[in-house]
JSON list of C-alpha atoms in Angstrom, two decimals:
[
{"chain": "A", "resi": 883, "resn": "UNK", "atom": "CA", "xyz": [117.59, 106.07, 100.82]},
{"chain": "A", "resi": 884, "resn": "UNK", "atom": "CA", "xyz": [115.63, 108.84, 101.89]},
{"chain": "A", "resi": 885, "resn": "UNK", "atom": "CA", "xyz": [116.46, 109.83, 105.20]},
{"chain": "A", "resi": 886, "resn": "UNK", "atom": "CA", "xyz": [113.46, 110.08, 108.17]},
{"chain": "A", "resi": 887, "resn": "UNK", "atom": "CA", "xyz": [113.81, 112.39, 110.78]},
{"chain": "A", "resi": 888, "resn": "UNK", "atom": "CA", "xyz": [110.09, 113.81, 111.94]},
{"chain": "A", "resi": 889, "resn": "UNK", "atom": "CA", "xyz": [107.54, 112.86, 110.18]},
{"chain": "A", "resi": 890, "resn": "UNK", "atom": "CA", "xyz": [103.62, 114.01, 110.43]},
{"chain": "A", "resi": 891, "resn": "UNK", "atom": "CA", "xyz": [100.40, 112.84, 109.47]},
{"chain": "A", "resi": 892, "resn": "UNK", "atom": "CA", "xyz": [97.82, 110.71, 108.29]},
{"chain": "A", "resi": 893, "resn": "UNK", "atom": "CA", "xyz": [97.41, 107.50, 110.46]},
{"chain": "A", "resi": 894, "resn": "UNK", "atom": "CA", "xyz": [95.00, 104.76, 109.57]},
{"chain": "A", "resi": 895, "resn": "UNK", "atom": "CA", "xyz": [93.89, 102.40, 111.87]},
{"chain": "A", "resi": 896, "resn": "UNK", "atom": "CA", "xyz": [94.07, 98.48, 111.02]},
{"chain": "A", "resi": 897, "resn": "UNK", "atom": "CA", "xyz": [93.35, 97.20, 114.67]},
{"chain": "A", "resi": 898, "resn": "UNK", "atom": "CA", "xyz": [93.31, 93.22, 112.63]},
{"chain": "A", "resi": 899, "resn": "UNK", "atom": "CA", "xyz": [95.98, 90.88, 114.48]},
{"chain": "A", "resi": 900, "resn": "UNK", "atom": "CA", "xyz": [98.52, 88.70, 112.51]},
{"chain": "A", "resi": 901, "resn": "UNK", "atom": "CA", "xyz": [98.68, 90.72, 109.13]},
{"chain": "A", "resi": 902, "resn": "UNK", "atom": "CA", "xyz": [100.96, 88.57, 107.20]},
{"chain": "A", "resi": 903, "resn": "UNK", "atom": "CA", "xyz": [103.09, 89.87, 104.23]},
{"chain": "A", "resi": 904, "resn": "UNK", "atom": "CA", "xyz": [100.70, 87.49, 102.25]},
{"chain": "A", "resi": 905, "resn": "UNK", "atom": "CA", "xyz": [98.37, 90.05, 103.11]},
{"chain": "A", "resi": 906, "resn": "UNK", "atom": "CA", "xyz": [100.22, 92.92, 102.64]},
{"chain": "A", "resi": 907, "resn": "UNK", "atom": "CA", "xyz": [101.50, 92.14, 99.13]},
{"chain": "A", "resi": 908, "resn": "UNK", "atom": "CA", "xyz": [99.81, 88.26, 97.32]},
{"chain": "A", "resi": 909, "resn": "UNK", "atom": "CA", "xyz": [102.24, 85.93, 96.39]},
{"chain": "A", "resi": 910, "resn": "UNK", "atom": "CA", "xyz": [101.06, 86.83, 92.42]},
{"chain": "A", "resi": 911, "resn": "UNK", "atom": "CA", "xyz": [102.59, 89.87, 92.36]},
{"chain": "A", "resi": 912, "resn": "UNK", "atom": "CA", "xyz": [106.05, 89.04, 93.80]},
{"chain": "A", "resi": 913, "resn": "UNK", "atom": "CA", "xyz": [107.73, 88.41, 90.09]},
{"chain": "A", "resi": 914, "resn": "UNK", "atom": "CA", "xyz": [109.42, 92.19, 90.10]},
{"chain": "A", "resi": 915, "resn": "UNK", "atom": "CA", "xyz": [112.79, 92.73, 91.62]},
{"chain": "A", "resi": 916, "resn": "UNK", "atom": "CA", "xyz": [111.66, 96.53, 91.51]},
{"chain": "A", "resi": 917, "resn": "UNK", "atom": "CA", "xyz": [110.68, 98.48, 94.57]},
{"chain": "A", "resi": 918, "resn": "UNK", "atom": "CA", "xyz": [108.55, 100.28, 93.05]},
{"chain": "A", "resi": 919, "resn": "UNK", "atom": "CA", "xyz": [105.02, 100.06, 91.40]},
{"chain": "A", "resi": 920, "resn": "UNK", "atom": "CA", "xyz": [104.16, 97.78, 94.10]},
{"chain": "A", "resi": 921, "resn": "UNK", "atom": "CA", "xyz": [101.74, 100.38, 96.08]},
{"chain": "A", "resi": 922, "resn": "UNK", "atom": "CA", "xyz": [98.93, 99.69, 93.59]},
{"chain": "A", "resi": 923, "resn": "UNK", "atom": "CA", "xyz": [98.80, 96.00, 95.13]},
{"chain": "A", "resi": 924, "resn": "UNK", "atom": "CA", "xyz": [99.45, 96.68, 98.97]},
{"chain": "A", "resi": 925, "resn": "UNK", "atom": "CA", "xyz": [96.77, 94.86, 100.72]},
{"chain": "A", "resi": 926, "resn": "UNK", "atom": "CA", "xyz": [95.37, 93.76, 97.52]},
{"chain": "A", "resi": 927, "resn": "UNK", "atom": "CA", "xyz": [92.73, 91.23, 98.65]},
{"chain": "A", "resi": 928, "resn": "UNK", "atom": "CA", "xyz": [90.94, 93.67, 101.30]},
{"chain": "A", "resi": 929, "resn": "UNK", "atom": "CA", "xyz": [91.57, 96.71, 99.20]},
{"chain": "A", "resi": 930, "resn": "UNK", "atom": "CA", "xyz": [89.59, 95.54, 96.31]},
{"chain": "A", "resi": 931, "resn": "UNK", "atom": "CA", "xyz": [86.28, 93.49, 95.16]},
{"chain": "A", "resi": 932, "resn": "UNK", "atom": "CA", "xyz": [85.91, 90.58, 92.91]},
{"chain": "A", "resi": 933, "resn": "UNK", "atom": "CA", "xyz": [85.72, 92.76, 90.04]},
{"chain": "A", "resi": 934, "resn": "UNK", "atom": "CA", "xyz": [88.83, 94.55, 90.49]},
{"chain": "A", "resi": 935, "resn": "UNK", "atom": "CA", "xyz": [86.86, 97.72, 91.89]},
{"chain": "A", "resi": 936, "resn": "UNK", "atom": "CA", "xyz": [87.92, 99.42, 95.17]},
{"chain": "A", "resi": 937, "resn": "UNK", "atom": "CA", "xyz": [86.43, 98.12, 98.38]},
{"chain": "A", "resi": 938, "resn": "UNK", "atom": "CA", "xyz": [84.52, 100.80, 99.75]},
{"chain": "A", "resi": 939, "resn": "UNK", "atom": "CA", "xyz": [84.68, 99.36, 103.32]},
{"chain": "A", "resi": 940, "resn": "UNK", "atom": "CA", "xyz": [88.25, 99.17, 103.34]},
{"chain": "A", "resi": 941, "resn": "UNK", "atom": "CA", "xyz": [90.01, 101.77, 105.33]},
{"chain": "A", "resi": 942, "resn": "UNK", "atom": "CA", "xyz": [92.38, 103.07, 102.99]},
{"chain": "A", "resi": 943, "resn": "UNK", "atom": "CA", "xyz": [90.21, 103.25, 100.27]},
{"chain": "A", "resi": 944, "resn": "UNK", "atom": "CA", "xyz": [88.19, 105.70, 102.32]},
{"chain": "A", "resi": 945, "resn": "UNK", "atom": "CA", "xyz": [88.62, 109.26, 101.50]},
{"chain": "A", "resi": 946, "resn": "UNK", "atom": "CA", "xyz": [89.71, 110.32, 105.18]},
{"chain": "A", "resi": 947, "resn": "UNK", "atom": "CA", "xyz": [93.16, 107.75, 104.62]},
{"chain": "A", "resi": 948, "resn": "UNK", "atom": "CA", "xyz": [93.81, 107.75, 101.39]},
{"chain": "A", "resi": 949, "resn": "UNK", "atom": "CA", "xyz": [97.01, 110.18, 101.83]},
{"chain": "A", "resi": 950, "resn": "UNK", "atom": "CA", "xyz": [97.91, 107.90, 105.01]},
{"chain": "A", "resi": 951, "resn": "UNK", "atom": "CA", "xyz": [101.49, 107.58, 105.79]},
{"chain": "A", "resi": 952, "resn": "UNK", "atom": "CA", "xyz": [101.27, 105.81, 109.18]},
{"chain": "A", "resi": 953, "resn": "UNK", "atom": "CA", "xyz": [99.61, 102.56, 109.85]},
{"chain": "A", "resi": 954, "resn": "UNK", "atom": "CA", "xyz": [98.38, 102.05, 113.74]},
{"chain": "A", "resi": 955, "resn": "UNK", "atom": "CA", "xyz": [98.03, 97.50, 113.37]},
{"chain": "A", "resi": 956, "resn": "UNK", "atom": "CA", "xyz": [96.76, 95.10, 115.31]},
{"chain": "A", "resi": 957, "resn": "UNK", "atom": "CA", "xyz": [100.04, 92.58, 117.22]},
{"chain": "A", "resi": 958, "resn": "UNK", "atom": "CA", "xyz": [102.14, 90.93, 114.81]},
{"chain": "A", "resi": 959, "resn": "UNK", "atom": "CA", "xyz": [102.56, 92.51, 111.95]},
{"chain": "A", "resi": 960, "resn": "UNK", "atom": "CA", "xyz": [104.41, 91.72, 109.20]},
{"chain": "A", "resi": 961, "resn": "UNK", "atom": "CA", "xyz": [104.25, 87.48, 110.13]},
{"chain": "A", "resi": 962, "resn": "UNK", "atom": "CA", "xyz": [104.54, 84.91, 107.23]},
{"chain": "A", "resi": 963, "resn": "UNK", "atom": "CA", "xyz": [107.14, 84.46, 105.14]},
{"chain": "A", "resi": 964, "resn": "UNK", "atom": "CA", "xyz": [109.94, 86.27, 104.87]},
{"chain": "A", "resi": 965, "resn": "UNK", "atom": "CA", "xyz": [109.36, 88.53, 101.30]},
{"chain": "A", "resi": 966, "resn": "UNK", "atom": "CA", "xyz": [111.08, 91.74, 101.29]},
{"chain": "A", "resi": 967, "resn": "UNK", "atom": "CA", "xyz": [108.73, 92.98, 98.71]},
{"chain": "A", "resi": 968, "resn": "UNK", "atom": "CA", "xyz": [106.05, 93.69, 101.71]},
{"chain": "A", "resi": 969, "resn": "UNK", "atom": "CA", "xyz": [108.05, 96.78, 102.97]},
{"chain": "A", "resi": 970, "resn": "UNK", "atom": "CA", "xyz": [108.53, 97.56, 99.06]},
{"chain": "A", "resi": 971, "resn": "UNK", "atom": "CA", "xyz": [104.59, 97.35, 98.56]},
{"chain": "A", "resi": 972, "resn": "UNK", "atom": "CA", "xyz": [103.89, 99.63, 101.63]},
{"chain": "A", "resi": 973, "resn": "UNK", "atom": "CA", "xyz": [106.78, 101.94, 101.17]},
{"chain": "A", "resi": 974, "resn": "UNK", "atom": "CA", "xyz": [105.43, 102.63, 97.27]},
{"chain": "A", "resi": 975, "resn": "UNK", "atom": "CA", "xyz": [102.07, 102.96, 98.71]},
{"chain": "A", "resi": 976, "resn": "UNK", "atom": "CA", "xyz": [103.36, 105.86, 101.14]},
{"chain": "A", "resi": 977, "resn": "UNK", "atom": "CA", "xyz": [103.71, 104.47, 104.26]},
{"chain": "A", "resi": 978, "resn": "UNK", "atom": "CA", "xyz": [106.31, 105.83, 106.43]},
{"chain": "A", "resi": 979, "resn": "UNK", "atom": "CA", "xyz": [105.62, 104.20, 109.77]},
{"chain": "A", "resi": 980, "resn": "UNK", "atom": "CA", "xyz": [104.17, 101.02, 111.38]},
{"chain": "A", "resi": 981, "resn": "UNK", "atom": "CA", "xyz": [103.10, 101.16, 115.14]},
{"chain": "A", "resi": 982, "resn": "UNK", "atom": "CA", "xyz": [102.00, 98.08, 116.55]},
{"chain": "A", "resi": 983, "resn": "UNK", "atom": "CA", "xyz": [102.42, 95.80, 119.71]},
{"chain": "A", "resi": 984, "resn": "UNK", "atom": "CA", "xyz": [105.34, 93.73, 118.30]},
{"chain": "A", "resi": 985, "resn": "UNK", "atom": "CA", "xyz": [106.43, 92.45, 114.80]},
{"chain": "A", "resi": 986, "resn": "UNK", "atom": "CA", "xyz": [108.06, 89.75, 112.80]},
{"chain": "A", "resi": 987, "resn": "UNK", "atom": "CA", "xyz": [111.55, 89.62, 113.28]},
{"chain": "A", "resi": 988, "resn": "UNK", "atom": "CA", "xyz": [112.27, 89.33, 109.41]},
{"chain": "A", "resi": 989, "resn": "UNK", "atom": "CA", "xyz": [109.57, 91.78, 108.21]},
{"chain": "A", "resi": 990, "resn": "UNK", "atom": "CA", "xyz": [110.86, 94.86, 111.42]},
{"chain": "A", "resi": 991, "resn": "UNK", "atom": "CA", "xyz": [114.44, 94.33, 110.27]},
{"chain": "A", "resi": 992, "resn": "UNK", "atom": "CA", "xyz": [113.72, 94.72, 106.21]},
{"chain": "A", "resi": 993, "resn": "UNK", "atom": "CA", "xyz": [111.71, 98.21, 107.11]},
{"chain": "A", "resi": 994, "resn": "UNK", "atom": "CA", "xyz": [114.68, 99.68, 108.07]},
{"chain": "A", "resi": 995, "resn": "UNK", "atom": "CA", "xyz": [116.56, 98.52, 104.90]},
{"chain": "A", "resi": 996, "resn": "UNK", "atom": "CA", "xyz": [113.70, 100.34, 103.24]},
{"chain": "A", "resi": 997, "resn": "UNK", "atom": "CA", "xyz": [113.36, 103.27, 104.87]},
{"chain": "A", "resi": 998, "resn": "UNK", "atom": "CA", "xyz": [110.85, 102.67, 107.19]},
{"chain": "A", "resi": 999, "resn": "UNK", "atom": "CA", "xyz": [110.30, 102.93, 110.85]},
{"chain": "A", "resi": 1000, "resn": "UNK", "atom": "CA", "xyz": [108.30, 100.12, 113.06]},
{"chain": "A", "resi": 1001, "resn": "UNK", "atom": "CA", "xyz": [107.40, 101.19, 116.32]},
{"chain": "A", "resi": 1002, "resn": "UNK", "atom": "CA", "xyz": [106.55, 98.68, 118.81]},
{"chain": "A", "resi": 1003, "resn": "UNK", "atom": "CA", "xyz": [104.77, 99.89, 121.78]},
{"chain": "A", "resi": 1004, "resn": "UNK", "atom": "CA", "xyz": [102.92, 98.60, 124.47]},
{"chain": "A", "resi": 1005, "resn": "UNK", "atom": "CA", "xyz": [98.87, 97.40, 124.07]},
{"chain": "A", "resi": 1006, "resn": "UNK", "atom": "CA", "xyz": [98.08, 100.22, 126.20]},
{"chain": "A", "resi": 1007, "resn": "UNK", "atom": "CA", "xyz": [99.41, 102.81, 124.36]},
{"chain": "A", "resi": 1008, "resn": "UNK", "atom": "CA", "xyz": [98.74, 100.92, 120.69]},
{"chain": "A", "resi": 1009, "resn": "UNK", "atom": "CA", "xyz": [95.00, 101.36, 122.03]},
{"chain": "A", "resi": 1010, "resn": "UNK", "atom": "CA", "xyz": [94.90, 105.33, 122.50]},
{"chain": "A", "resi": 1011, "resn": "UNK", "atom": "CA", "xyz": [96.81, 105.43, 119.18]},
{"chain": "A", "resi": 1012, "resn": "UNK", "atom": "CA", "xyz": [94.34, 103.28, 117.64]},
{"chain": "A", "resi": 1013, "resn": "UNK", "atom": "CA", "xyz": [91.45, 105.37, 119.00]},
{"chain": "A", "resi": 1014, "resn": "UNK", "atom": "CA", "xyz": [93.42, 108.64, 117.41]},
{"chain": "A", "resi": 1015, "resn": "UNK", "atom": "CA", "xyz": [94.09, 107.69, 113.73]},
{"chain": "A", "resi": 1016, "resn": "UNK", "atom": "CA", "xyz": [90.26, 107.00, 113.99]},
{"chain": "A", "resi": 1017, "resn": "UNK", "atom": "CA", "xyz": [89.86, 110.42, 114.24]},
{"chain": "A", "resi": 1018, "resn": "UNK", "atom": "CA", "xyz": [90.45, 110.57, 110.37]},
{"chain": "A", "resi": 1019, "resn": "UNK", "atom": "CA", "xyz": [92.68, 113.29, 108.49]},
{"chain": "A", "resi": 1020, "resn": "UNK", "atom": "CA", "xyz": [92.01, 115.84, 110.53]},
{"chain": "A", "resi": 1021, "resn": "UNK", "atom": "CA", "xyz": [93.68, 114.21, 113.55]},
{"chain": "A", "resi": 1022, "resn": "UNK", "atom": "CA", "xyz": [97.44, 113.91, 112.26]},
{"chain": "A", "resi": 1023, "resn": "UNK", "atom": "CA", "xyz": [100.40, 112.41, 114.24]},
{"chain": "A", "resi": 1024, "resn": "UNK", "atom": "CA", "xyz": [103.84, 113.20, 114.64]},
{"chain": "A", "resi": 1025, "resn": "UNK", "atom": "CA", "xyz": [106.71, 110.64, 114.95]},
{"chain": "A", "resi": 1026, "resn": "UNK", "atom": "CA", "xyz": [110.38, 111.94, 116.26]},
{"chain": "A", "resi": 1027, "resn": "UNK", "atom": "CA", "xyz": [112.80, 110.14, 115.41]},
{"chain": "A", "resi": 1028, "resn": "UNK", "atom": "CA", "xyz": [116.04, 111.82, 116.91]},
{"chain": "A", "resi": 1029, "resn": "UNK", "atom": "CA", "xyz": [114.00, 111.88, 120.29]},
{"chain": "A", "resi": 1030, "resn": "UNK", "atom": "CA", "xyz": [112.03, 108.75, 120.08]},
{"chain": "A", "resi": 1031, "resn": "UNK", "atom": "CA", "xyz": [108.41, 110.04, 120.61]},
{"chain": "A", "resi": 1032, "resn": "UNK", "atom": "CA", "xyz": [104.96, 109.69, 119.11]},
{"chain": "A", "resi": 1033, "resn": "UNK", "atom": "CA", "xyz": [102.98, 112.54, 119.67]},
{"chain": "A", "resi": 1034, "resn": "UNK", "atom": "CA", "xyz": [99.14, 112.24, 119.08]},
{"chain": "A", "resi": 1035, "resn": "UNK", "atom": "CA", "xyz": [96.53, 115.04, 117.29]},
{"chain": "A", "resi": 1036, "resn": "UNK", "atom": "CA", "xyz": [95.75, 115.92, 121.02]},
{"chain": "A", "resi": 1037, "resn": "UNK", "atom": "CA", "xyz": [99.53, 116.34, 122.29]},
{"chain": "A", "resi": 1038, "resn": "UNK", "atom": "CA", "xyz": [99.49, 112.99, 124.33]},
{"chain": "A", "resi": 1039, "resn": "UNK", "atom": "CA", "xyz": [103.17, 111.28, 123.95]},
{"chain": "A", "resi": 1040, "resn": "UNK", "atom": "CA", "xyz": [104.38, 107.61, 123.53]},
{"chain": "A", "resi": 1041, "resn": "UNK", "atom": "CA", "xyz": [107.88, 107.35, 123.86]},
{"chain": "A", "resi": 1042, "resn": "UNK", "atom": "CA", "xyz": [109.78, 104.34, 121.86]},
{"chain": "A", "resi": 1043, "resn": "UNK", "atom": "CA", "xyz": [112.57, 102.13, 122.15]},
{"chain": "A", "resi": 1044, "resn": "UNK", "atom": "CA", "xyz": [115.37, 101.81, 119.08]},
{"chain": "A", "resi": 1045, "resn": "UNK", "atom": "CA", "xyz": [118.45, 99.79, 118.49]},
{"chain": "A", "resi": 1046, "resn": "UNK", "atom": "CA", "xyz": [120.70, 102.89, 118.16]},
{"chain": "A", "resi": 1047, "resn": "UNK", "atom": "CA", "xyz": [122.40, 101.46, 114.84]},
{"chain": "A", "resi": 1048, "resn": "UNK", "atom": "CA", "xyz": [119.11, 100.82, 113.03]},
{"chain": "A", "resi": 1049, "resn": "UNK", "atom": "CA", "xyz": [118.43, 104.87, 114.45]},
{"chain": "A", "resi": 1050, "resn": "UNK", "atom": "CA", "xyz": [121.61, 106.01, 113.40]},
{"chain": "A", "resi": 1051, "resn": "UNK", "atom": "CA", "xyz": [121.13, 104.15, 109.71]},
{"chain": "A", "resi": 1052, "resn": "UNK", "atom": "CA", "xyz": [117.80, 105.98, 108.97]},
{"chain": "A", "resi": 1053, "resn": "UNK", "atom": "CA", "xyz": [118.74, 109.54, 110.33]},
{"chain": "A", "resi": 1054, "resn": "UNK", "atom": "CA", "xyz": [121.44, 109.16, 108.07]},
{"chain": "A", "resi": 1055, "resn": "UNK", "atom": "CA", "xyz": [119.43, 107.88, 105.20]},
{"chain": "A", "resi": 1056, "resn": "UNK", "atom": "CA", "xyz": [121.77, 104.74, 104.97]},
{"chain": "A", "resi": 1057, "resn": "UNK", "atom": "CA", "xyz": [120.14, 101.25, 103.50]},
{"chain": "A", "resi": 1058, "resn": "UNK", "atom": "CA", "xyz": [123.05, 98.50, 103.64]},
{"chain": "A", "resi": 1059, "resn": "UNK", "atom": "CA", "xyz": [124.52, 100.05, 99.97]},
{"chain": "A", "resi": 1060, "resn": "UNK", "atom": "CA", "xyz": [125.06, 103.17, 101.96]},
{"chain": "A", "resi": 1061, "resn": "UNK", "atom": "CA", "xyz": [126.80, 101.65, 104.23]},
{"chain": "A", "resi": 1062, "resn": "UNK", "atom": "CA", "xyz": [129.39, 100.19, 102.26]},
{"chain": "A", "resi": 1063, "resn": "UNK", "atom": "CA", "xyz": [129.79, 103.24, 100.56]},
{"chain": "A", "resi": 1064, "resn": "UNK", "atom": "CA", "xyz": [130.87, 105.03, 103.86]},
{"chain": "A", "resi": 1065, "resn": "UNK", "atom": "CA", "xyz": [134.02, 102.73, 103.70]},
{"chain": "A", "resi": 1066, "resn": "UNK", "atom": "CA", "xyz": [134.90, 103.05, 100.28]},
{"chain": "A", "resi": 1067, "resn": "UNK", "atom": "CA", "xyz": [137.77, 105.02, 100.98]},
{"chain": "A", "resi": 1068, "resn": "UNK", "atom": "CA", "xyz": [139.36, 102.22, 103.40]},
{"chain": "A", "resi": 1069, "resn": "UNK", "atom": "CA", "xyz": [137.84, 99.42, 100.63]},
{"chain": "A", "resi": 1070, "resn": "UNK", "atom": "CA", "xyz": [140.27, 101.08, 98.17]},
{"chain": "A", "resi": 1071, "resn": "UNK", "atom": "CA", "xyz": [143.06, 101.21, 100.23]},
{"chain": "A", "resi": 1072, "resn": "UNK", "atom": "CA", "xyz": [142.65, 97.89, 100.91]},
{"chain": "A", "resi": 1073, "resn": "UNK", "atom": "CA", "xyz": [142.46, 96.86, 97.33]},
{"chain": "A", "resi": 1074, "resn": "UNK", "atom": "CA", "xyz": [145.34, 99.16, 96.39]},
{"chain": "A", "resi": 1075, "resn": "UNK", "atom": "CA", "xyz": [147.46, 97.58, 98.99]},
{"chain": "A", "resi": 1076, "resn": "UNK", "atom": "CA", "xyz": [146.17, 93.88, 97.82]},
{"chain": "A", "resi": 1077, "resn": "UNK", "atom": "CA", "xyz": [146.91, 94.74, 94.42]},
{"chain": "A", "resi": 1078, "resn": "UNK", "atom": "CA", "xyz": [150.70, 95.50, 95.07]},
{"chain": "A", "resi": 1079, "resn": "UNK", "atom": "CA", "xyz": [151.67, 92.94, 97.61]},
{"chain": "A", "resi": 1080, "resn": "UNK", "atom": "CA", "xyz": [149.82, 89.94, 95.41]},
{"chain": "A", "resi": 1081, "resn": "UNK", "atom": "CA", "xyz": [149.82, 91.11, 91.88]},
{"chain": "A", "resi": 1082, "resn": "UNK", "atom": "CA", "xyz": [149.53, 87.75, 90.83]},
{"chain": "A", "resi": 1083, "resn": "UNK", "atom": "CA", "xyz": [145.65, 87.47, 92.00]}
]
């Protein structure tokens, strides 16, 4: 997993409450196991019309987000059911970062799996956020990681809260694979050791 330490730029507002991962990525296109090739669909009922063309209304179909790589939602994103292919759809399309009030429990845990970072923050500051990823591509944020800050276009700062494992896990780059691979020095010791004292299993 690639690891996410400071990341910069685009930010597209999508101020719309209660985005469920049925919205995120339809039920239709959840027959891959693949994480990949999913970006095409993110958000595939507001992103396009009834005849498969782009909606032009849509904000990231417009020219100013199409490179976007932070989304600044509406409260409770990520609700529904409890498909891991809605961090795979987003993460394909480029999204790096979610900043909203609060999310589902399910959906803000399986971003981190994937690579990605969910900020929850309060209305307050969700609101002057909102109002700067407005500003189109020209106004480009900055998310710190190691020192837990959003920093906006104009300088203003937002500092966030982080379980210090989930931190630690995408510093390092570390999805739950990762993880296991850290110990696979121990594992084999303890298989070694299994091996000889019950060579009968």
């Amino acid at each position: 997993m690639e690891k996410f330490e400071k990341l910069t730029g685009i930010a597209a507002p999508m101020p719309l409450v209660n985005i469920d991962t049925d919205m995120i990525i339809p039920k239709q296109f959840l027959k891959t196991i693949k994480r990949s090739g999913l970006g095409v669909h993110a958000f595939d009922e507001m992103r396009y019309l009834d005849d498969g063309s782009e909606n032009p209304d849509f904000v990231l179909n417009k020219p100013a987000y199409r490179d976007t790589q932070i989304l600044v939602a509406g409260d409770n994103f990520g609700c529904g059911s409890s498909r891991e292919h809605a961090p795979w759809a987003l993460a394909d399309f480029g999204i790096k970062a979610v900043i909203s009030t609060s999310f589902a429990d399910i959906f803000y845990n399986n971003c981190f799996k994937n690579g990605m970072l969910p900020i929850a923050l309060p209305q307050e500051a969700v609101d002057m956020l909102m109002q700067d990823a407005e500003k189109g591509a020209n106004a480009r944020m900055t998310i710190d990681l190691e020192n837990q800050v959003v920093t906006t276009s104009d300088g203003e700062e937002f500092r966030f809260e982080i379980d210090s494992f989930k931190k630690h896990c995408l510093l390092e780059g570390l999805d739950d694979i990762g993880l296991t691979m850290e110990k696979v020095g121990a594992i084999d010791s303890f298989e070694e050791q299994a091996g000889q004292s019950r060579p009968w299993v």
